[in-house]
mmCIF file of C-alpha atoms and ligand atoms in Angstrom:
data_model
loop_
_atom_site.group_PDB
_atom_site.id
_atom_site.type_symbol
_atom_site.label_atom_id
_atom_site.label_comp_id
_atom_site.label_asym_id
_atom_site.label_seq_id
_atom_site.Cartn_x
_atom_site.Cartn_y
_atom_site.Cartn_z
ATOM 1 C CA MET A 1 -117.181 116.716 -110.308
ATOM 2 C CA LYS A 2 -118.152 116.182 -106.671
ATOM 3 C CA TYR A 3 -120.672 113.280 -107.726
ATOM 4 C CA LYS A 4 -117.316 112.041 -109.883
ATOM 5 C CA LYS A 5 -115.360 111.827 -106.680
ATOM 6 C CA VAL A 6 -118.318 110.483 -104.362
ATOM 7 C CA ILE A 7 -118.591 107.316 -107.045
ATOM 8 C CA VAL A 8 -114.716 106.924 -106.810
ATOM 9 C CA ILE A 9 -114.853 106.353 -103.316
ATOM 10 C CA ILE A 10 -117.842 104.492 -103.165
ATOM 11 C CA LEU A 11 -116.401 101.965 -105.600
ATOM 12 C CA LEU A 12 -113.509 102.043 -103.299
ATOM 13 C CA VAL A 13 -115.186 101.011 -100.722
ATOM 14 C CA CYS A 14 -117.349 98.236 -102.233
ATOM 15 C CA ILE A 15 -113.756 97.163 -103.836
ATOM 16 C CA GLY A 16 -112.326 96.762 -100.626
ATOM 17 C CA THR A 17 -115.603 94.933 -98.874
ATOM 18 C CA ILE A 18 -115.499 92.174 -101.556
ATOM 19 C CA TYR A 19 -111.586 91.864 -101.208
ATOM 20 C CA GLU A 20 -111.996 91.351 -97.762
ATOM 21 C CA ILE A 21 -114.652 88.713 -97.547
ATOM 22 C CA HIS A 22 -112.754 86.790 -100.100
ATOM 23 C CA SER A 23 -109.836 86.882 -98.090
ATOM 24 C CA LYS A 24 -111.659 85.680 -95.535
ATOM 25 C CA GLU A 25 -113.314 83.142 -97.376
ATOM 26 C CA GLN A 26 -109.628 81.732 -98.235
ATOM 27 C CA LYS A 27 -108.866 81.719 -94.931
ATOM 28 C CA VAL A 28 -111.521 79.782 -93.799
ATOM 29 C CA TYR A 29 -110.581 76.959 -96.800
ATOM 30 C CA GLU A 30 -107.343 77.113 -95.709
ATOM 31 C CA LYS A 31 -107.926 76.175 -92.172
ATOM 32 C CA TYR A 32 -106.433 72.464 -91.854
ATOM 33 C CA VAL A 33 -106.964 70.618 -88.292
ATOM 34 C CA VAL A 34 -104.277 67.786 -87.762
ATOM 35 C CA VAL A 35 -104.430 65.729 -84.875
ATOM 36 C CA ILE A 36 -101.645 64.610 -83.080
ATOM 37 C CA ASP A 37 -101.421 61.726 -80.883
ATOM 38 C CA PRO A 38 -98.189 60.552 -78.853
ATOM 39 C CA GLY A 39 -98.714 57.356 -78.497
ATOM 40 C CA HIS A 40 -98.914 55.662 -75.115
ATOM 41 C CA GLY A 41 -98.953 57.619 -71.715
ATOM 42 C CA GLY A 42 -99.870 57.043 -68.400
ATOM 43 C CA TRP A 43 -99.995 53.673 -66.907
ATOM 44 C CA ASP A 44 -98.905 52.321 -70.465
ATOM 45 C CA GLN A 45 -95.350 53.550 -71.028
ATOM 46 C CA GLY A 46 -95.154 51.679 -74.506
ATOM 47 C CA ALA A 47 -91.795 50.199 -75.793
ATOM 48 C CA SER A 48 -88.622 50.662 -73.288
ATOM 49 C CA ARG A 49 -85.447 50.028 -73.160
ATOM 50 C CA GLU A 50 -82.655 50.857 -70.452
ATOM 51 C CA GLN A 51 -85.145 53.053 -68.762
ATOM 52 C CA ILE A 52 -85.673 55.266 -71.716
ATOM 53 C CA TYR A 53 -89.706 55.081 -72.172
ATOM 54 C CA GLU A 54 -91.372 55.433 -75.457
ATOM 55 C CA GLU A 55 -94.212 57.616 -74.036
ATOM 56 C CA ASP A 56 -91.712 60.367 -72.855
ATOM 57 C CA LEU A 57 -89.923 60.382 -76.593
ATOM 58 C CA ASN A 58 -93.073 60.494 -78.577
ATOM 59 C CA PHE A 59 -94.148 63.201 -76.232
ATOM 60 C CA GLN A 60 -91.640 65.039 -76.643
ATOM 61 C CA VAL A 61 -91.917 64.953 -80.524
ATOM 62 C CA ALA A 62 -95.389 66.198 -80.653
ATOM 63 C CA LEU A 63 -94.736 69.091 -79.059
ATOM 64 C CA TYR A 64 -91.998 70.276 -81.388
ATOM 65 C CA LEU A 65 -94.492 68.847 -84.056
ATOM 66 C CA LYS A 66 -97.341 71.340 -82.951
ATOM 67 C CA GLN A 67 -94.983 74.096 -82.580
ATOM 68 C CA PHE A 68 -93.909 73.622 -86.454
ATOM 69 C CA LEU A 69 -98.020 72.821 -87.719
ATOM 70 C CA GLU A 70 -99.004 75.919 -85.643
ATOM 71 C CA SER A 71 -96.539 78.184 -86.805
ATOM 72 C CA GLN A 72 -97.875 77.120 -90.384
ATOM 73 C CA ASP A 73 -101.323 78.482 -89.505
ATOM 74 C CA ILE A 74 -102.518 74.501 -89.455
ATOM 75 C CA THR A 75 -104.601 73.988 -86.512
ATOM 76 C CA VAL A 76 -103.655 71.172 -83.544
ATOM 77 C CA ILE A 77 -105.340 68.664 -81.524
ATOM 78 C CA MET A 78 -103.394 66.832 -78.825
ATOM 79 C CA THR A 79 -104.925 63.171 -77.885
ATOM 80 C CA ARG A 80 -102.902 64.125 -74.753
ATOM 81 C CA THR A 81 -101.410 67.182 -73.095
ATOM 82 C CA SER A 82 -99.606 65.156 -70.527
ATOM 83 C CA ASP A 83 -98.578 61.584 -69.130
ATOM 84 C CA VAL A 84 -102.067 60.194 -69.153
ATOM 85 C CA ASP A 85 -103.249 57.925 -70.732
ATOM 86 C CA LEU A 86 -107.051 58.045 -72.099
ATOM 87 C CA ALA A 87 -109.225 55.559 -70.171
ATOM 88 C CA SER A 88 -111.199 55.704 -67.258
ATOM 89 C CA THR A 89 -109.091 54.042 -64.227
ATOM 90 C CA THR A 90 -112.280 51.763 -63.826
ATOM 91 C CA SER A 91 -112.060 50.390 -67.136
ATOM 92 C CA ASP A 92 -112.001 46.625 -67.616
ATOM 93 C CA ASN A 93 -110.252 46.975 -71.136
ATOM 94 C CA ARG A 94 -108.192 50.230 -70.826
ATOM 95 C CA LYS A 95 -105.849 49.467 -73.625
ATOM 96 C CA ARG A 96 -108.998 49.054 -75.629
ATOM 97 C CA GLU A 97 -110.586 51.958 -74.161
ATOM 98 C CA ASP A 98 -107.385 54.412 -74.317
ATOM 99 C CA LEU A 99 -107.690 53.519 -78.161
ATOM 100 C CA LYS A 100 -110.951 53.700 -78.727
ATOM 101 C CA ARG A 101 -110.684 57.135 -77.071
ATOM 102 C CA ARG A 102 -107.978 58.429 -79.416
ATOM 103 C CA VAL A 103 -109.926 57.307 -82.486
ATOM 104 C CA GLU A 104 -113.009 59.776 -81.549
ATOM 105 C CA ILE A 105 -110.297 62.311 -81.444
ATOM 106 C CA MET A 106 -109.157 61.896 -84.448
ATOM 107 C CA ASN A 107 -111.827 61.428 -86.179
ATOM 108 C CA THR A 108 -112.715 65.615 -85.160
ATOM 109 C CA GLY A 109 -109.757 66.257 -87.464
ATOM 110 C CA ASP A 110 -108.516 66.327 -91.107
ATOM 111 C CA ALA A 111 -105.536 64.462 -90.692
ATOM 112 C CA PHE A 112 -103.942 62.358 -87.983
ATOM 113 C CA VAL A 113 -100.768 61.487 -87.387
ATOM 114 C CA SER A 114 -99.420 59.243 -84.788
ATOM 115 C CA ILE A 115 -96.001 59.553 -83.073
ATOM 116 C CA HIS A 116 -94.338 56.282 -81.679
ATOM 117 C CA MET A 117 -91.026 54.580 -81.473
ATOM 118 C CA ASN A 118 -90.004 51.317 -82.327
ATOM 119 C CA ILE A 119 -88.231 47.917 -81.363
ATOM 120 C CA SER A 120 -86.898 44.678 -82.842
ATOM 121 C CA GLU A 121 -84.663 41.715 -82.086
ATOM 122 C CA SER A 122 -82.244 42.610 -84.402
ATOM 123 C CA SER A 123 -80.119 46.234 -84.560
ATOM 124 C CA VAL A 124 -82.336 47.544 -87.435
ATOM 125 C CA LYS A 125 -82.456 51.376 -87.360
ATOM 126 C CA GLY A 126 -84.358 53.988 -89.264
ATOM 127 C CA SER A 127 -87.793 55.593 -89.274
ATOM 128 C CA GLN A 128 -91.522 54.020 -90.803
ATOM 129 C CA VAL A 129 -94.601 55.378 -91.551
ATOM 130 C CA PHE A 130 -97.813 53.126 -91.652
ATOM 131 C CA SER A 131 -100.924 54.439 -93.145
ATOM 132 C CA SER A 132 -104.321 52.763 -93.648
ATOM 133 C CA LYS A 133 -105.770 51.791 -96.607
ATOM 134 C CA LYS A 134 -107.380 54.879 -97.621
ATOM 135 C CA GLU A 135 -105.641 56.167 -100.666
ATOM 136 C CA GLU A 136 -104.575 59.109 -99.275
ATOM 137 C CA SER A 137 -103.337 58.025 -96.576
ATOM 138 C CA ILE A 138 -101.022 56.243 -98.526
ATOM 139 C CA LYS A 139 -99.975 59.503 -100.150
ATOM 140 C CA LEU A 140 -99.931 61.282 -96.540
ATOM 141 C CA ALA A 141 -97.688 58.368 -95.614
ATOM 142 C CA ASP A 142 -95.235 58.556 -98.739
ATOM 143 C CA THR A 143 -94.353 62.530 -97.969
ATOM 144 C CA ILE A 144 -93.475 62.090 -94.391
ATOM 145 C CA GLN A 145 -91.253 58.923 -95.178
ATOM 146 C CA LYS A 146 -89.463 60.657 -97.701
ATOM 147 C CA GLU A 147 -88.925 63.638 -95.807
ATOM 148 C CA LEU A 148 -87.824 61.004 -92.746
ATOM 149 C CA LYS A 149 -85.394 59.203 -95.139
ATOM 150 C CA LYS A 150 -83.580 62.215 -96.037
ATOM 151 C CA LEU A 151 -83.025 63.125 -92.100
ATOM 152 C CA ASN A 152 -81.866 59.621 -91.298
ATOM 153 C CA ASN A 153 -81.174 57.778 -94.355
ATOM 154 C CA SER A 154 -83.840 55.650 -93.069
ATOM 155 C CA LYS A 155 -83.834 51.972 -95.172
ATOM 156 C CA PHE A 156 -87.724 51.518 -94.946
ATOM 157 C CA ILE A 157 -90.603 52.284 -96.961
ATOM 158 C CA SER A 158 -93.553 53.228 -96.094
ATOM 159 C CA LYS A 159 -96.498 50.686 -95.664
ATOM 160 C CA ILE A 160 -100.436 49.723 -95.266
ATOM 161 C CA GLY A 161 -100.445 48.671 -91.397
ATOM 162 C CA ASP A 162 -102.674 46.770 -89.585
ATOM 163 C CA TYR A 163 -103.335 48.481 -86.237
ATOM 164 C CA TYR A 164 -106.637 49.589 -84.806
ATOM 165 C CA LEU A 165 -105.951 53.504 -85.164
ATOM 166 C CA LEU A 166 -105.551 52.975 -88.490
ATOM 167 C CA ASN A 167 -108.271 50.450 -89.335
ATOM 168 C CA GLU A 168 -110.543 52.107 -86.944
ATOM 169 C CA SER A 169 -109.918 55.944 -87.674
ATOM 170 C CA SER A 170 -112.705 57.310 -90.060
ATOM 171 C CA THR A 171 -110.343 60.129 -91.131
ATOM 172 C CA ILE A 172 -106.875 59.990 -93.026
ATOM 173 C CA GLY A 173 -103.945 59.343 -91.242
ATOM 174 C CA VAL A 174 -100.692 57.528 -90.075
ATOM 175 C CA ILE A 175 -98.176 56.200 -87.686
ATOM 176 C CA VAL A 176 -94.924 57.740 -87.404
ATOM 177 C CA GLU A 177 -92.096 55.009 -86.106
ATOM 178 C CA CYS A 178 -89.301 57.461 -85.574
ATOM 179 C CA GLY A 179 -86.601 55.292 -85.156
ATOM 180 C CA PHE A 180 -85.890 51.915 -82.888
ATOM 181 C CA LEU A 181 -84.956 52.085 -78.956
ATOM 182 C CA SER A 182 -83.861 48.936 -79.584
ATOM 183 C CA ASN A 183 -80.332 50.079 -81.460
ATOM 184 C CA VAL A 184 -78.012 51.646 -79.156
ATOM 185 C CA ASP A 185 -77.190 54.687 -81.589
ATOM 186 C CA GLU A 186 -80.813 55.225 -82.515
ATOM 187 C CA ARG A 187 -81.506 55.247 -78.788
ATOM 188 C CA LYS A 188 -79.254 57.791 -78.057
ATOM 189 C CA GLN A 189 -80.509 59.929 -80.898
ATOM 190 C CA LEU A 190 -84.059 59.756 -80.044
ATOM 191 C CA GLN A 191 -83.646 61.304 -76.754
ATOM 192 C CA GLN A 192 -81.352 64.573 -78.098
ATOM 193 C CA PRO A 193 -83.882 67.537 -78.242
ATOM 194 C CA GLN A 194 -82.107 68.770 -81.209
ATOM 195 C CA TYR A 195 -83.150 65.134 -82.944
ATOM 196 C CA GLN A 196 -86.185 65.025 -82.011
ATOM 197 C CA GLU A 197 -87.081 68.526 -83.491
ATOM 198 C CA LYS A 198 -85.750 67.041 -87.108
ATOM 199 C CA LEU A 199 -87.788 64.474 -86.483
ATOM 200 C CA ALA A 200 -90.507 66.695 -86.359
ATOM 201 C CA TYR A 201 -89.544 68.942 -88.859
ATOM 202 C CA ALA A 202 -89.130 66.619 -91.247
ATOM 203 C CA ILE A 203 -92.782 65.185 -90.359
ATOM 204 C CA CYS A 204 -94.484 68.684 -90.540
ATOM 205 C CA THR A 205 -92.630 68.909 -94.004
ATOM 206 C CA GLY A 206 -94.497 65.818 -95.195
ATOM 207 C CA ILE A 207 -97.509 66.784 -94.407
ATOM 208 C CA LEU A 208 -97.212 70.331 -96.127
ATOM 209 C CA GLU A 209 -96.249 68.797 -99.029
ATOM 210 C CA TYR A 210 -99.084 66.334 -99.061
ATOM 211 C CA LYS A 211 -101.240 69.448 -98.430
ATOM 212 C CA GLY A 212 -99.496 70.887 -101.769
ATOM 213 C CA LYS A 213 -97.878 73.817 -99.838
ATOM 214 C CA LYS A 214 -94.524 73.251 -100.126
HETATM 215 ZN ZN1 LIG B 301 -95.704 52.864 -79.821
#
């Protein structure tokens, strides 16, 4: 009887250890790294209308997105964490050096999302997602676009974009143009923290859908 008890205990300990190792392995596989790139910053304010600057709005949406993704156990890397650009002050092509540095950071993740605001000569409004030519980027852009459409009824569809960040990065990723600063109503919306939070939530949901988590 005594020996049987000892054997049962040993077996339980072994099963427990195996289970622990297994769940640890699963966690490692679940670790997903998303690079969030709040577009522009520093000397580069991006698009602007009526003293409203794209760099600031991009950053605010990016911070909400960071919170949402981290709450889902996704690791987030930000290309900038304050109002700066990524080039050295002595660079003779600051914009290019800034973008180059962003791509280097993007390539350290599993996926990237670059946050931007758009402008147009017309009164057009709504979010639009641009992807690189990679099939997985196109899929990611589609799921994010679908969620943004639910939020602001955007007439746009996701599209392959000819942008440096998309062309030069080796990882999958998208540029999200959240809305148009040139549209008076949308400009007001884009400044509201509640709306910025909703944009971030839609982007996060799109990423989770792409990952098959939702
Ligand atoms: Zn921009």
